mmCIF file of C-alpha atoms and ligand atoms in Angstrom:
data_model
loop_
_atom_site.group_PDB
_atom_site.id
_atom_site.type_symbol
_atom_site.label_atom_id
_atom_site.label_comp_id
_atom_site.label_asym_id
_atom_site.label_seq_id
_atom_site.Cartn_x
_atom_site.Cartn_y
_atom_site.Cartn_z
ATOM 1 C CA MET A 1 -33.932 14.169 7.078
ATOM 2 C CA LYS A 2 -31.581 11.444 8.602
ATOM 3 C CA TYR A 3 -30.417 8.332 6.676
ATOM 4 C CA ARG A 4 -29.185 5.085 8.499
ATOM 5 C CA ILE A 5 -26.181 4.831 6.577
ATOM 6 C CA ALA A 6 -23.774 1.409 5.290
ATOM 7 C CA ALA A 7 -20.293 2.084 4.917
ATOM 8 C CA TYR A 8 -18.269 -0.169 2.792
ATOM 9 C CA ILE A 9 -14.677 0.022 3.396
ATOM 10 C CA SER A 10 -11.605 -1.708 2.171
ATOM 11 C CA GLY A 11 -8.511 0.101 4.047
ATOM 12 C CA SER A 12 -7.678 2.394 6.518
ATOM 13 C CA GLY A 13 -11.081 4.259 6.993
ATOM 14 C CA SER A 14 -10.392 7.411 7.484
ATOM 15 C CA ASN A 15 -13.489 8.970 5.432
ATOM 16 C CA LEU A 16 -15.555 6.839 7.628
ATOM 17 C CA LYS A 17 -13.977 7.990 10.716
ATOM 18 C CA ALA A 18 -14.794 11.642 9.741
ATOM 19 C CA ILE A 19 -18.363 10.780 9.006
ATOM 20 C CA LEU A 20 -18.695 8.896 12.284
ATOM 21 C CA ASP A 21 -17.205 12.137 14.174
ATOM 22 C CA TYR A 22 -19.489 14.766 12.274
ATOM 23 C CA SER A 23 -22.510 12.240 13.414
ATOM 24 C CA ILE A 24 -21.287 11.914 17.051
ATOM 25 C CA GLN A 25 -20.763 15.609 17.123
ATOM 26 C CA LYS A 26 -24.356 15.995 15.453
ATOM 27 C CA LYS A 27 -22.686 17.897 12.534
ATOM 28 C CA ILE A 28 -24.890 15.796 10.300
ATOM 29 C CA ALA A 29 -28.126 14.208 11.502
ATOM 30 C CA SER A 30 -27.505 10.615 9.865
ATOM 31 C CA GLU A 31 -26.125 7.433 11.526
ATOM 32 C CA VAL A 32 -23.662 5.124 10.523
ATOM 33 C CA VAL A 33 -25.590 1.390 11.475
ATOM 34 C CA LEU A 34 -23.307 -1.215 9.699
ATOM 35 C CA VAL A 35 -19.918 -1.054 8.036
ATOM 36 C CA ILE A 36 -18.816 -3.841 5.690
ATOM 37 C CA ALA A 37 -15.582 -4.404 4.324
ATOM 38 C CA ASN A 38 -14.127 -7.237 1.925
ATOM 39 C CA LYS A 39 -11.030 -7.922 3.943
ATOM 40 C CA ASP A 40 -10.355 -7.464 7.688
ATOM 41 C CA ALA A 41 -9.422 -3.917 7.177
ATOM 42 C CA SER A 42 -7.868 -1.658 9.829
ATOM 43 C CA GLY A 43 -10.803 0.953 9.226
ATOM 44 C CA LEU A 44 -13.331 -1.505 11.059
ATOM 45 C CA GLU A 45 -11.657 -0.947 14.738
ATOM 46 C CA TYR A 46 -13.194 2.421 15.076
ATOM 47 C CA PRO A 47 -16.632 1.853 14.446
ATOM 48 C CA ALA A 48 -16.312 -1.515 15.989
ATOM 49 C CA SER A 49 -15.422 0.442 19.498
ATOM 50 C CA LEU A 50 -18.505 2.557 18.853
ATOM 51 C CA GLY A 51 -20.306 -0.658 18.783
ATOM 52 C CA ILE A 52 -21.795 -0.312 15.466
ATOM 53 C CA GLU A 53 -21.993 -3.855 13.535
ATOM 54 C CA THR A 54 -19.072 -4.316 11.129
ATOM 55 C CA ALA A 55 -18.825 -7.554 8.846
ATOM 56 C CA VAL A 56 -15.982 -9.071 6.415
ATOM 57 C CA ILE A 57 -17.715 -10.345 3.478
ATOM 58 C CA PRO A 58 -14.751 -11.462 1.299
ATOM 59 C CA ARG A 59 -15.849 -12.108 -2.514
ATOM 60 C CA LYS A 60 -13.425 -14.520 -3.296
ATOM 61 C CA GLU A 61 -13.953 -17.062 -0.460
ATOM 62 C CA MET A 62 -17.861 -17.957 -1.170
ATOM 63 C CA PRO A 63 -19.839 -18.436 -3.893
ATOM 64 C CA ARG A 64 -21.371 -15.431 -5.472
ATOM 65 C CA LYS A 65 -24.538 -16.210 -4.155
ATOM 66 C CA GLU A 66 -23.593 -16.091 -0.873
ATOM 67 C CA PHE A 67 -21.643 -12.814 -1.091
ATOM 68 C CA VAL A 68 -24.773 -10.956 -2.097
ATOM 69 C CA ARG A 69 -27.222 -13.082 0.158
ATOM 70 C CA ARG A 70 -24.876 -11.588 3.475
ATOM 71 C CA GLN A 71 -24.997 -8.170 2.376
ATOM 72 C CA GLU A 72 -28.768 -8.023 1.306
ATOM 73 C CA GLU A 73 -29.521 -9.371 5.011
ATOM 74 C CA LEU A 74 -27.462 -6.875 6.689
ATOM 75 C CA LEU A 75 -28.789 -4.134 4.685
ATOM 76 C CA LYS A 76 -32.453 -5.548 5.673
ATOM 77 C CA LYS A 77 -31.587 -5.801 9.191
ATOM 78 C CA TYR A 78 -30.286 -2.592 9.719
ATOM 79 C CA ASN A 79 -33.133 -0.618 7.857
ATOM 80 C CA VAL A 80 -30.423 1.176 5.518
ATOM 81 C CA ASP A 81 -31.203 3.700 3.449
ATOM 82 C CA LEU A 82 -27.926 5.374 2.119
ATOM 83 C CA ILE A 83 -24.954 3.205 1.115
ATOM 84 C CA VAL A 84 -21.634 4.903 1.613
ATOM 85 C CA LEU A 85 -18.615 3.971 -0.529
ATOM 86 C CA ALA A 86 -15.345 4.874 1.543
ATOM 87 C CA GLY A 87 -12.486 3.490 -0.319
ATOM 88 C CA TYR A 88 -14.299 0.130 -1.000
ATOM 89 C CA ILE A 89 -12.090 -1.639 -3.775
ATOM 90 C CA ARG A 90 -14.624 -3.760 -5.293
ATOM 91 C CA LYS A 91 -17.711 -3.680 -7.343
ATOM 92 C CA LEU A 92 -21.215 -3.762 -5.615
ATOM 93 C CA PRO A 93 -23.357 -6.598 -6.767
ATOM 94 C CA LYS A 94 -25.861 -5.500 -9.620
ATOM 95 C CA GLU A 95 -28.568 -6.795 -7.054
ATOM 96 C CA VAL A 96 -27.804 -4.367 -4.312
ATOM 97 C CA THR A 97 -27.020 -1.509 -7.167
ATOM 98 C CA ASP A 98 -30.333 -1.912 -8.218
ATOM 99 C CA LYS A 99 -31.953 -2.176 -4.900
ATOM 100 C CA TYR A 100 -30.120 1.122 -3.669
ATOM 101 C CA GLU A 101 -30.551 3.466 -7.086
ATOM 102 C CA ASN A 102 -29.888 6.984 -6.611
ATOM 103 C CA ARG A 103 -29.115 6.128 -2.787
ATOM 104 C CA ILE A 104 -25.305 4.878 -3.249
ATOM 105 C CA ILE A 105 -22.479 7.504 -3.108
ATOM 106 C CA ASN A 106 -19.120 6.958 -3.882
ATOM 107 C CA ILE A 107 -15.981 9.341 -3.065
ATOM 108 C CA HIS A 108 -12.963 9.208 -5.767
ATOM 109 C CA PRO A 109 -9.744 11.411 -4.994
ATOM 110 C CA ALA A 110 -9.795 13.470 -8.399
ATOM 111 C CA LEU A 111 -11.452 15.622 -10.240
ATOM 112 C CA LEU A 112 -14.274 13.411 -12.264
ATOM 113 C CA PRO A 113 -15.059 12.670 -15.238
ATOM 114 C CA LYS A 114 -10.816 13.166 -15.572
ATOM 115 C CA PHE A 115 -8.735 10.394 -13.966
ATOM 116 C CA GLY A 116 -11.639 7.593 -13.077
ATOM 117 C CA GLY A 117 -12.150 4.453 -14.078
ATOM 118 C CA LYS A 118 -10.929 0.821 -13.408
ATOM 119 C CA GLY A 119 -7.453 0.837 -11.951
ATOM 120 C CA MET A 120 -7.883 4.748 -10.775
ATOM 121 C CA TYR A 121 -7.692 4.234 -7.113
ATOM 122 C CA GLY A 122 -5.539 5.530 -4.270
ATOM 123 C CA MET A 123 -1.906 6.587 -5.583
ATOM 124 C CA ASN A 124 -2.513 5.507 -8.836
ATOM 125 C CA VAL A 125 -4.764 8.633 -9.325
ATOM 126 C CA HIS A 126 -2.366 10.979 -7.836
ATOM 127 C CA ARG A 127 0.149 9.624 -9.659
ATOM 128 C CA ALA A 128 -1.658 10.213 -12.924
ATOM 129 C CA VAL A 129 -2.754 13.620 -11.904
ATOM 130 C CA ILE A 130 0.777 14.668 -11.355
ATOM 131 C CA GLU A 131 2.014 13.089 -14.499
ATOM 132 C CA ALA A 132 -0.613 15.148 -16.490
ATOM 133 C CA ASN A 133 0.574 18.351 -15.015
ATOM 134 C CA GLU A 134 -2.695 19.187 -14.021
ATOM 135 C CA LYS A 135 -3.061 22.658 -12.028
ATOM 136 C CA TYR A 136 -5.997 21.118 -9.750
ATOM 137 C CA SER A 137 -6.998 18.205 -7.944
ATOM 138 C CA GLY A 138 -9.599 17.644 -5.284
ATOM 139 C CA PRO A 139 -12.094 14.833 -4.007
ATOM 140 C CA THR A 140 -15.412 14.096 -6.249
ATOM 141 C CA ILE A 141 -18.376 12.612 -4.459
ATOM 142 C CA HIS A 142 -20.947 10.939 -6.820
ATOM 143 C CA PHE A 143 -23.537 8.613 -7.153
ATOM 144 C CA VAL A 144 -22.800 5.053 -8.341
ATOM 145 C CA ASP A 145 -24.179 2.980 -10.898
ATOM 146 C CA ASP A 146 -23.102 0.072 -12.667
ATOM 147 C CA ILE A 147 -20.048 1.843 -14.657
ATOM 148 C CA TYR A 148 -17.023 2.973 -12.556
ATOM 149 C CA ASP A 149 -16.941 6.421 -11.663
ATOM 150 C CA ASN A 150 -19.893 7.154 -13.921
ATOM 151 C CA GLY A 151 -22.724 8.445 -12.105
ATOM 152 C CA GLU A 152 -24.173 11.874 -11.308
ATOM 153 C CA ILE A 153 -21.690 14.336 -9.086
ATOM 154 C CA LEU A 154 -22.947 15.610 -5.950
ATOM 155 C CA LEU A 155 -20.021 17.727 -4.804
ATOM 156 C CA GLN A 156 -16.352 18.630 -5.771
ATOM 157 C CA LYS A 157 -13.528 20.384 -3.864
ATOM 158 C CA LYS A 158 -10.463 21.897 -5.336
ATOM 159 C CA VAL A 159 -6.979 22.341 -4.465
ATOM 160 C CA GLU A 160 -4.167 24.003 -6.213
ATOM 161 C CA ILE A 161 -1.201 21.536 -7.210
ATOM 162 C CA SER A 162 2.017 23.315 -6.582
ATOM 163 C CA ILE A 163 5.086 22.564 -8.943
ATOM 164 C CA ASP A 164 6.915 20.838 -6.200
ATOM 165 C CA ASP A 165 3.788 18.528 -5.260
ATOM 166 C CA THR A 166 4.487 14.686 -5.346
ATOM 167 C CA PRO A 167 1.887 12.044 -5.856
ATOM 168 C CA GLU A 168 2.320 11.194 -1.811
ATOM 169 C CA THR A 169 2.124 15.275 -1.032
ATOM 170 C CA LEU A 170 -1.406 15.340 -3.105
ATOM 171 C CA GLN A 171 -3.013 12.581 -1.504
ATOM 172 C CA LYS A 172 -2.273 14.299 1.815
ATOM 173 C CA LYS A 173 -3.740 17.768 0.510
ATOM 174 C CA VAL A 174 -6.793 15.816 -1.346
ATOM 175 C CA LEU A 175 -7.244 13.531 1.708
ATOM 176 C CA GLU A 176 -7.636 16.272 4.206
ATOM 177 C CA LEU A 177 -10.151 17.896 1.950
ATOM 178 C CA GLU A 178 -12.102 14.587 1.663
ATOM 179 C CA HIS A 179 -12.843 14.215 5.487
ATOM 180 C CA ILE A 180 -14.776 17.861 5.026
ATOM 181 C CA ALA A 181 -16.164 17.149 1.638
ATOM 182 C CA TYR A 182 -17.902 13.393 2.453
ATOM 183 C CA PRO A 183 -19.843 14.794 5.515
ATOM 184 C CA GLU A 184 -21.152 17.808 3.528
ATOM 185 C CA ALA A 185 -22.173 15.867 1.016
ATOM 186 C CA ILE A 186 -24.210 13.910 3.378
ATOM 187 C CA LYS A 187 -25.569 16.770 4.546
ATOM 188 C CA LEU A 188 -26.794 18.047 1.239
ATOM 189 C CA LEU A 189 -28.443 14.440 0.989
ATOM 190 C CA GLU A 190 -30.061 14.822 4.141
ATOM 191 C CA GLU A 191 -31.352 18.515 2.840
ATOM 192 C CA ARG A 192 -32.563 17.359 -0.437
ATOM 193 C CA ARG A 193 -34.934 14.804 1.086
ATOM 194 C CA GLU A 194 -36.258 17.671 3.251
ATOM 195 C CA ASN A 195 -37.473 19.254 0.098
HETATM 196 C C1 GAR B 1 -9.572 7.718 -0.462
HETATM 197 O O1 GAR B 1 -8.677 8.370 -0.829
HETATM 198 C C2 GAR B 1 -10.827 7.681 -1.538
HETATM 199 O O2 GAR B 1 -10.995 8.439 -2.254
HETATM 200 C C3 GAR B 1 -10.172 6.351 -2.415
HETATM 201 O O3 GAR B 1 -9.226 5.598 -1.525
HETATM 202 C C4 GAR B 1 -9.186 6.145 -0.194
HETATM 203 C C5 GAR B 1 -9.611 5.608 1.087
HETATM 204 O O4 GAR B 1 -9.278 6.108 2.071
HETATM 205 N N1 GAR B 1 -10.922 5.939 -3.210
HETATM 206 C C6 GAR B 1 -10.666 5.451 -4.223
HETATM 207 O O5 GAR B 1 -9.614 5.516 -5.087
HETATM 208 C C7 GAR B 1 -11.892 5.117 -5.225
HETATM 209 N N2 GAR B 1 -11.723 5.146 -6.845
HETATM 210 P P1 GAR B 1 -9.557 5.832 3.452
HETATM 211 O O6 GAR B 1 -9.781 4.414 3.925
HETATM 212 O O7 GAR B 1 -8.554 6.204 4.543
HETATM 213 O O8 GAR B 1 -10.980 6.372 3.968
#
């Protein structure tokens, strides 16, 4: 069965773009109906060009209550039943994680439970993986709860790290896999919903 997805982003939104393209090509049944960012992220341009509602809700520029209220209002307006975090750097408010328990997923650019937790995002993760002389890395898609990178793992994909990989080349390798893994994870959830 299909989901009505709200995607949360903070940056270039390449994972969101991959999901949107799978959805347009009907390779997944779900639809992105809303995109929320914590700042004026460049990744908002593509969904906006497709006519999808985009909203910038910056935490620091409003009282917490207002920050929560605006999200709740939009999630309700668009009947969202799955939240997809795609490079969103803020923690979701408890009001939202409570309401969407088991219906929020995140992508992390390493093989959790290693290399997760607070401060572990973007290039920091790839640097730590290279420094630890790991043999493999790859994206993890997991359910989101109140603790960073803690929820149940839904899907992982592995790529071998070669001796001449740098954090930058590793990031590129992992990101390519992310763009395949994230739509695949959504498809898995669609199938679970049918059963
Ligand atoms: C992705 O590599 C994602 O795994 C990472 O941010 C990037 C967002 O890229 N997320 C984290 O590090 C979460 N801890 P995108 O905006 O191009 O999709």
